Amino acid sequence: MLLGLSNSSGRALCRRTFGKQVHSQSIKRSSRGAATMEPQTLQMPSLSGFMQRIKECNEGMEAFSTLKPFLVNGKKVGHFKPEFVEHLSHYPSVFHVSESQVSLASELDTPEKRTAQVARVLEELRDKKVIGGWRNELYPVTSSFYDKPELLVERAAATHFGMKAYGVHCNGYVVDETGRYKLWVAKRSMSKPNWPGKLDHIAAGGQPHNLSPTANIIKECEEEASIPLELARTAKPVGAVSYTTISSVGLKPDVLFTFDIQLPLGFTPKPQDGEVEYFELWPIERVAQTVANTTDFKTNCNLVIIDFMLRHGLIGPDQVSTARVAGQNTTRCCNCLILNQVKMSPYG
């Protein structure tokens, strides 16, 4: 299924999703007293706040020309910032640094050898405080999601390597008796090394090696929100959004596999693994206003929430027109786009 918006030239800008578009319905009484349903649409005076949240996930690309490509087995699998290349240059038995690129020593000719030797370097850089937030979790280094890994690296080094990293995010929502949408919102633990205290989804996480996105989100639902297995299995894959930014650490060309799970009205998620302080059920209007007017949510959560509201018809064509009139559109080409910036990657 394709959900499309048009830019000022009339070309469709689309984002591929899986499943059907669902409109939230509210109850309305007809003149004869019969209950009817009408689509719920958020009344937003402007989409400029949404556009700002999207921009915040796609910053720093003016520095892309300063990055050095990382090639493994002839494939470009990442990019390094100059200062990290300087650290790698002290390990010539593992990393070969030239004027144009960084590669691995030719004798590291299997994924296992590459993984072991690169791990040794990364552990030393961790001990030197070059790499922080160590997770003891391995990420695959590939040029595309479905390719076999060229090697595995510690998750904390993913942004340093400028490699494509993947994650899963789940919108946990309910539809109340009047047909209005509400979204479960998590408050991240203050002890989290990244984004402590920020608002988040009911379940989300990085995509590790040797686990499918669906199996991963089911695991995260149980671990983070105590969602029973049978209920977690009802989470529906609805597509993916991607974003690219250059932070102080490195390049982040990330892809998030997105899921929706409609939860029973009587169900309350409970924190389990210590990563969440509490959950609250918010009306979708409060969620939209928080996304548009604050930076309270973890930045990439904003993209997934905006996508959720578009897919469920909560942001309609009138609001999109308002954004164009307000001059908020951009014609930047980044794969396929939602609101001309929230985009879907073909996992590559």
PDB file of N, CA and C in Angstrom, residues 150-218:
ATOM      1  N   GLU A 150      29.296  -8.846   6.939  1.00  0.00           N
ATOM      2  CA  GLU A 150      30.733  -8.924   6.662  1.00  0.00           C
ATOM      3  C   GLU A 150      31.507  -9.110   7.958  1.00  0.00           C
ATOM      4  N   LEU A 151      30.942  -8.603   9.052  1.00  0.00           N
ATOM      5  CA  LEU A 151      31.465  -8.794  10.395  1.00  0.00           C
ATOM      6  C   LEU A 151      30.405  -8.312  11.371  1.00  0.00           C
ATOM      7  N   LEU A 152      30.639  -8.551  12.652  1.00  0.00           N
ATOM      8  CA  LEU A 152      29.760  -8.052  13.702  1.00  0.00           C
ATOM      9  C   LEU A 152      30.556  -7.088  14.571  1.00  0.00           C
ATOM     10  N   VAL A 153      29.913  -5.991  14.984  1.00  0.00           N
ATOM     11  CA  VAL A 153      30.592  -5.035  15.854  1.00  0.00           C
ATOM     12  C   VAL A 153      29.708  -4.693  17.044  1.00  0.00           C
ATOM     13  N   GLU A 154      30.338  -4.278  18.112  1.00  0.00           N
ATOM     14  CA  GLU A 154      29.625  -3.825  19.306  1.00  0.00           C
ATOM     15  C   GLU A 154      28.683  -2.681  18.954  1.00  0.00           C
ATOM     16  N   ARG A 155      27.467  -2.776  19.491  1.00  0.00           N
ATOM     17  CA  ARG A 155      26.430  -1.781  19.182  1.00  0.00           C
ATOM     18  C   ARG A 155      26.893  -0.351  19.466  1.00  0.00           C
ATOM     19  N   ALA A 156      27.656  -0.154  20.531  1.00  0.00           N
ATOM     20  CA  ALA A 156      28.095   1.192  20.902  1.00  0.00           C
ATOM     21  C   ALA A 156      28.989   1.822  19.841  1.00  0.00           C
ATOM     22  N   ALA A 157      29.560   1.000  18.953  1.00  0.00           N
ATOM     23  CA  ALA A 157      30.447   1.518  17.918  1.00  0.00           C
ATOM     24  C   ALA A 157      29.729   1.779  16.598  1.00  0.00           C
ATOM     25  N   ALA A 158      28.439   1.476  16.518  1.00  0.00           N
ATOM     26  CA  ALA A 158      27.724   1.556  15.241  1.00  0.00           C
ATOM     27  C   ALA A 158      27.789   2.946  14.631  1.00  0.00           C
ATOM     28  N   THR A 159      27.543   3.986  15.436  1.00  0.00           N
ATOM     29  CA  THR A 159      27.570   5.341  14.891  1.00  0.00           C
ATOM     30  C   THR A 159      28.988   5.761  14.544  1.00  0.00           C
ATOM     31  N   HIS A 160      29.980   5.337  15.314  1.00  0.00           N
ATOM     32  CA  HIS A 160      31.375   5.613  14.965  1.00  0.00           C
ATOM     33  C   HIS A 160      31.708   5.050  13.581  1.00  0.00           C
ATOM     34  N   PHE A 161      31.135   3.882  13.269  1.00  0.00           N
ATOM     35  CA  PHE A 161      31.392   3.236  11.986  1.00  0.00           C
ATOM     36  C   PHE A 161      30.515   3.816  10.871  1.00  0.00           C
ATOM     37  N   GLY A 162      29.537   4.628  11.202  1.00  0.00           N
ATOM     38  CA  GLY A 162      28.660   5.186  10.180  1.00  0.00           C
ATOM     39  C   GLY A 162      27.908   4.123   9.406  1.00  0.00           C
ATOM     40  N   MET A 163      27.631   3.019  10.058  1.00  0.00           N
ATOM     41  CA  MET A 163      26.998   1.883   9.398  1.00  0.00           C
ATOM     42  C   MET A 163      25.484   1.981   9.517  1.00  0.00           C
ATOM     43  N   LYS A 164      24.808   1.367   8.574  1.00  0.00           N
ATOM     44  CA  LYS A 164      23.350   1.339   8.625  1.00  0.00           C
ATOM     45  C   LYS A 164      22.916   0.445   9.778  1.00  0.00           C
ATOM     46  N   ALA A 165      22.187   1.030  10.720  1.00  0.00           N
ATOM     47  CA  ALA A 165      21.693   0.287  11.874  1.00  0.00           C
ATOM     48  C   ALA A 165      20.172   0.260  11.818  1.00  0.00           C
ATOM     49  N   TYR A 166      19.609  -0.780  12.401  1.00  0.00           N
ATOM     50  CA  TYR A 166      18.175  -1.012  12.330  1.00  0.00           C
ATOM     51  C   TYR A 166      17.585  -1.107  13.734  1.00  0.00           C
ATOM     52  N   GLY A 167      16.310  -0.770  13.833  1.00  0.00           N
ATOM     53  CA  GLY A 167      15.608  -0.880  15.089  1.00  0.00           C
ATOM     54  C   GLY A 167      14.153  -1.223  14.865  1.00  0.00           C
ATOM     55  N   VAL A 168      13.441  -1.471  15.958  1.00  0.00           N
ATOM     56  CA  VAL A 168      12.000  -1.746  15.899  1.00  0.00           C
ATOM     57  C   VAL A 168      11.290  -0.797  16.858  1.00  0.00           C
ATOM     58  N   HIS A 169      10.155  -0.250  16.426  1.00  0.00           N
ATOM     59  CA  HIS A 169       9.332   0.620  17.270  1.00  0.00           C
ATOM     60  C   HIS A 169       7.880   0.184  17.138  1.00  0.00           C
ATOM     61  N   CYS A 170       7.176   0.158  18.271  1.00  0.00           N
ATOM     62  CA  CYS A 170       5.784  -0.280  18.271  1.00  0.00           C
ATOM     63  C   CYS A 170       4.885   0.802  18.846  1.00  0.00           C
ATOM     64  N   ASN A 171       3.862   1.182  18.091  1.00  0.00           N
ATOM     65  CA  ASN A 171       2.815   2.079  18.573  1.00  0.00           C
ATOM     66  C   ASN A 171       1.770   1.244  19.296  1.00  0.00           C
ATOM     67  N   GLY A 172       1.713   1.367  20.618  1.00  0.00           N
ATOM     68  CA  GLY A 172       0.695   0.663  21.395  1.00  0.00           C
ATOM     69  C   GLY A 172      -0.481   1.592  21.620  1.00  0.00           C
ATOM     70  N   TYR A 173      -1.616   1.289  21.017  1.00  0.00           N
ATOM     71  CA  TYR A 173      -2.745   2.217  21.063  1.00  0.00           C
ATOM     72  C   TYR A 173      -4.024   1.497  21.447  1.00  0.00           C
ATOM     73  N   VAL A 174      -5.012   2.293  21.868  1.00  0.00           N
ATOM     74  CA  VAL A 174      -6.353   1.781  22.122  1.00  0.00           C
ATOM     75  C   VAL A 174      -7.347   2.691  21.422  1.00  0.00           C
ATOM     76  N   VAL A 175      -8.522   2.170  21.166  1.00  0.00           N
ATOM     77  CA  VAL A 175      -9.636   2.963  20.646  1.00  0.00           C
ATOM     78  C   VAL A 175     -10.738   2.871  21.695  1.00  0.00           C
ATOM     79  N   ASP A 176     -11.124   4.003  22.273  1.00  0.00           N
ATOM     80  CA  ASP A 176     -12.081   3.967  23.381  1.00  0.00           C
ATOM     81  C   ASP A 176     -13.514   3.773  22.882  1.00  0.00           C
ATOM     82  N   GLU A 177     -14.454   3.833  23.820  1.00  0.00           N
ATOM     83  CA  GLU A 177     -15.849   3.546  23.494  1.00  0.00           C
ATOM     84  C   GLU A 177     -16.455   4.549  22.519  1.00  0.00           C
ATOM     85  N   THR A 178     -15.868   5.733  22.436  1.00  0.00           N
ATOM     86  CA  THR A 178     -16.373   6.751  21.513  1.00  0.00           C
ATOM     87  C   THR A 178     -15.629   6.741  20.184  1.00  0.00           C
ATOM     88  N   GLY A 179     -14.696   5.798  20.026  1.00  0.00           N
ATOM     89  CA  GLY A 179     -13.962   5.707  18.777  1.00  0.00           C
ATOM     90  C   GLY A 179     -12.736   6.601  18.697  1.00  0.00           C
ATOM     91  N   ARG A 180     -12.299   7.173  19.833  1.00  0.00           N
ATOM     92  CA  ARG A 180     -11.147   8.059  19.835  1.00  0.00           C
ATOM     93  C   ARG A 180      -9.872   7.272  20.109  1.00  0.00           C
ATOM     94  N   TYR A 181      -8.789   7.695  19.452  1.00  0.00           N
ATOM     95  CA  TYR A 181      -7.504   7.033  19.636  1.00  0.00           C
ATOM     96  C   TYR A 181      -6.793   7.560  20.890  1.00  0.00           C
ATOM     97  N   LYS A 182      -6.100   6.636  21.552  1.00  0.00           N
ATOM     98  CA  LYS A 182      -5.183   6.974  22.635  1.00  0.00           C
ATOM     99  C   LYS A 182      -3.911   6.160  22.446  1.00  0.00           C
ATOM    100  N   LEU A 183      -2.777   6.716  22.882  1.00  0.00           N
ATOM    101  CA  LEU A 183      -1.483   6.058  22.682  1.00  0.00           C
ATOM    102  C   LEU A 183      -0.800   5.865  24.027  1.00  0.00           C
ATOM    103  N   TRP A 184      -0.284   4.647  24.250  1.00  0.00           N
ATOM    104  CA  TRP A 184       0.509   4.397  25.448  1.00  0.00           C
ATOM    105  C   TRP A 184       1.887   5.038  25.282  1.00  0.00           C
ATOM    106  N   VAL A 185       2.276   5.826  26.271  1.00  0.00           N
ATOM    107  CA  VAL A 185       3.546   6.556  26.244  1.00  0.00           C
ATOM    108  C   VAL A 185       4.402   6.080  27.409  1.00  0.00           C
ATOM    109  N   ALA A 186       5.670   5.790  27.131  1.00  0.00           N
ATOM    110  CA  ALA A 186       6.606   5.347  28.158  1.00  0.00           C
ATOM    111  C   ALA A 186       7.519   6.499  28.567  1.00  0.00           C
ATOM    112  N   LYS A 187       7.877   6.536  29.846  1.00  0.00           N
ATOM    113  CA  LYS A 187       8.903   7.463  30.339  1.00  0.00           C
ATOM    114  C   LYS A 187      10.182   6.662  30.566  1.00  0.00           C
ATOM    115  N   ARG A 188      11.238   6.982  29.811  1.00  0.00           N
ATOM    116  CA  ARG A 188      12.481   6.245  29.908  1.00  0.00           C
ATOM    117  C   ARG A 188      13.121   6.451  31.281  1.00  0.00           C
ATOM    118  N   SER A 189      13.786   5.401  31.752  1.00  0.00           N
ATOM    119  CA  SER A 189      14.469   5.462  33.036  1.00  0.00           C
ATOM    120  C   SER A 189      15.577   6.509  33.005  1.00  0.00           C
ATOM    121  N   MET A 190      15.772   7.194  34.118  1.00  0.00           N
ATOM    122  CA  MET A 190      16.842   8.167  34.235  1.00  0.00           C
ATOM    123  C   MET A 190      18.214   7.494  34.261  1.00  0.00           C
ATOM    124  N   SER A 191      18.239   6.183  34.446  1.00  0.00           N
ATOM    125  CA  SER A 191      19.521   5.466  34.452  1.00  0.00           C
ATOM    126  C   SER A 191      19.959   5.027  33.063  1.00  0.00           C
ATOM    127  N   LYS A 192      19.115   5.259  32.045  1.00  0.00           N
ATOM    128  CA  LYS A 192      19.482   4.879  30.676  1.00  0.00           C
ATOM    129  C   LYS A 192      20.681   5.712  30.215  1.00  0.00           C
ATOM    130  N   PRO A 193      21.669   5.096  29.544  1.00  0.00           N
ATOM    131  CA  PRO A 193      22.824   5.870  29.079  1.00  0.00           C
ATOM    132  C   PRO A 193      22.469   6.850  27.964  1.00  0.00           C
ATOM    133  N   ASN A 194      21.453   6.519  27.181  1.00  0.00           N
ATOM    134  CA  ASN A 194      21.023   7.390  26.087  1.00  0.00           C
ATOM    135  C   ASN A 194      19.594   7.861  26.325  1.00  0.00           C
ATOM    136  N   TRP A 195      19.362   9.145  26.134  1.00  0.00           N
ATOM    137  CA  TRP A 195      18.035   9.741  26.225  1.00  0.00           C
ATOM    138  C   TRP A 195      17.338   9.454  27.559  1.00  0.00           C
ATOM    139  N   PRO A 196      18.011   9.593  28.695  1.00  0.00           N
ATOM    140  CA  PRO A 196      17.346   9.340  29.978  1.00  0.00           C
ATOM    141  C   PRO A 196      16.197  10.319  30.209  1.00  0.00           C
ATOM    142  N   GLY A 197      15.086   9.785  30.713  1.00  0.00           N
ATOM    143  CA  GLY A 197      13.951  10.614  31.056  1.00  0.00           C
ATOM    144  C   GLY A 197      13.081  11.060  29.901  1.00  0.00           C
ATOM    145  N   LYS A 198      13.445  10.709  28.683  1.00  0.00           N
ATOM    146  CA  LYS A 198      12.649  11.108  27.525  1.00  0.00           C
ATOM    147  C   LYS A 198      11.416  10.203  27.396  1.00  0.00           C
ATOM    148  N   LEU A 199      10.411  10.701  26.678  1.00  0.00           N
ATOM    149  CA  LEU A 199       9.235   9.897  26.369  1.00  0.00           C
ATOM    150  C   LEU A 199       9.549   8.950  25.221  1.00  0.00           C
ATOM    151  N   ASP A 200       8.868   7.815  25.193  1.00  0.00           N
ATOM    152  CA  ASP A 200       9.216   6.770  24.225  1.00  0.00           C
ATOM    153  C   ASP A 200       7.963   5.966  23.888  1.00  0.00           C
ATOM    154  N   HIS A 201       8.132   4.996  23.006  1.00  0.00           N
ATOM    155  CA  HIS A 201       7.057   4.080  22.655  1.00  0.00           C
ATOM    156  C   HIS A 201       6.859   3.018  23.729  1.00  0.00           C
ATOM    157  N   ILE A 202       5.753   2.306  23.636  1.00  0.00           N
ATOM    158  CA  ILE A 202       5.478   1.241  24.592  1.00  0.00           C
ATOM    159  C   ILE A 202       6.547   0.159  24.525  1.00  0.00           C
ATOM    160  N   ALA A 203       7.097  -0.056  23.338  1.00  0.00           N
ATOM    161  CA  ALA A 203       8.175  -1.025  23.162  1.00  0.00           C
ATOM    162  C   ALA A 203       9.008  -0.610  21.958  1.00  0.00           C
ATOM    163  N   ALA A 204      10.314  -0.689  22.103  1.00  0.00           N
ATOM    164  CA  ALA A 204      11.226  -0.339  21.013  1.00  0.00           C
ATOM    165  C   ALA A 204      12.604  -0.875  21.369  1.00  0.00           C
ATOM    166  N   GLY A 205      13.438  -1.020  20.365  1.00  0.00           N
ATOM    167  CA  GLY A 205      14.796  -1.484  20.633  1.00  0.00           C
ATOM    168  C   GLY A 205      15.610  -1.595  19.374  1.00  0.00           C
ATOM    169  N   GLY A 206      16.912  -1.765  19.548  1.00  0.00           N
ATOM    170  CA  GLY A 206      17.787  -1.996  18.415  1.00  0.00           C
ATOM    171  C   GLY A 206      17.558  -3.375  17.830  1.00  0.00           C
ATOM    172  N   GLN A 207      17.938  -3.530  16.559  1.00  0.00           N
ATOM    173  CA  GLN A 207      17.739  -4.792  15.858  1.00  0.00           C
ATOM    174  C   GLN A 207      19.044  -5.590  15.876  1.00  0.00           C
ATOM    175  N   PRO A 208      19.150  -6.613  16.727  1.00  0.00           N
ATOM    176  CA  PRO A 208      20.391  -7.373  16.830  1.00  0.00           C
ATOM    177  C   PRO A 208      20.544  -8.396  15.715  1.00  0.00           C
ATOM    178  N   HIS A 209      21.698  -9.013  15.711  1.00  0.00           N
ATOM    179  CA  HIS A 209      21.993 -10.058  14.733  1.00  0.00           C
ATOM    180  C   HIS A 209      21.208 -11.326  15.069  1.00  0.00           C
ATOM    181  N   ASN A 210      20.791 -12.046  14.014  1.00  0.00           N
ATOM    182  CA  ASN A 210      20.152 -13.361  14.151  1.00  0.00           C
ATOM    183  C   ASN A 210      18.801 -13.321  14.857  1.00  0.00           C
ATOM    184  N   LEU A 211      18.044 -12.251  14.636  1.00  0.00           N
ATOM    185  CA  LEU A 211      16.690 -12.169  15.168  1.00  0.00           C
ATOM    186  C   LEU A 211      15.854 -11.368  14.184  1.00  0.00           C
ATOM    187  N   SER A 212      14.681 -11.876  13.814  1.00  0.00           N
ATOM    188  CA  SER A 212      13.842 -11.156  12.867  1.00  0.00           C
ATOM    189  C   SER A 212      13.219  -9.938  13.547  1.00  0.00           C
ATOM    190  N   PRO A 213      12.850  -8.903  12.780  1.00  0.00           N
ATOM    191  CA  PRO A 213      12.184  -7.745  13.392  1.00  0.00           C
ATOM    192  C   PRO A 213      10.923  -8.121  14.160  1.00  0.00           C
ATOM    193  N   THR A 214      10.121  -9.042  13.622  1.00  0.00           N
ATOM    194  CA  THR A 214       8.895  -9.433  14.311  1.00  0.00           C
ATOM    195  C   THR A 214       9.198 -10.130  15.631  1.00  0.00           C
ATOM    196  N   ALA A 215      10.149 -11.060  15.609  1.00  0.00           N
ATOM    197  CA  ALA A 215      10.534 -11.732  16.854  1.00  0.00           C
ATOM    198  C   ALA A 215      11.113 -10.729  17.843  1.00  0.00           C
ATOM    199  N   ASN A 216      11.817  -9.748  17.335  1.00  0.00           N
ATOM    200  CA  ASN A 216      12.428  -8.741  18.195  1.00  0.00           C
ATOM    201  C   ASN A 216      11.370  -7.889  18.889  1.00  0.00           C
ATOM    202  N   ILE A 217      10.349  -7.444  18.141  1.00  0.00           N
ATOM    203  CA  ILE A 217       9.341  -6.581  18.770  1.00  0.00           C
ATOM    204  C   ILE A 217       8.497  -7.376  19.763  1.00  0.00           C
ATOM    205  N   ILE A 218       8.255  -8.647  19.499  1.00  0.00           N
ATOM    206  CA  ILE A 218       7.537  -9.483  20.469  1.00  0.00           C
ATOM    207  C   ILE A 218       8.346  -9.594  21.761  1.00  0.00           C
TER     208      ILE A 218
END
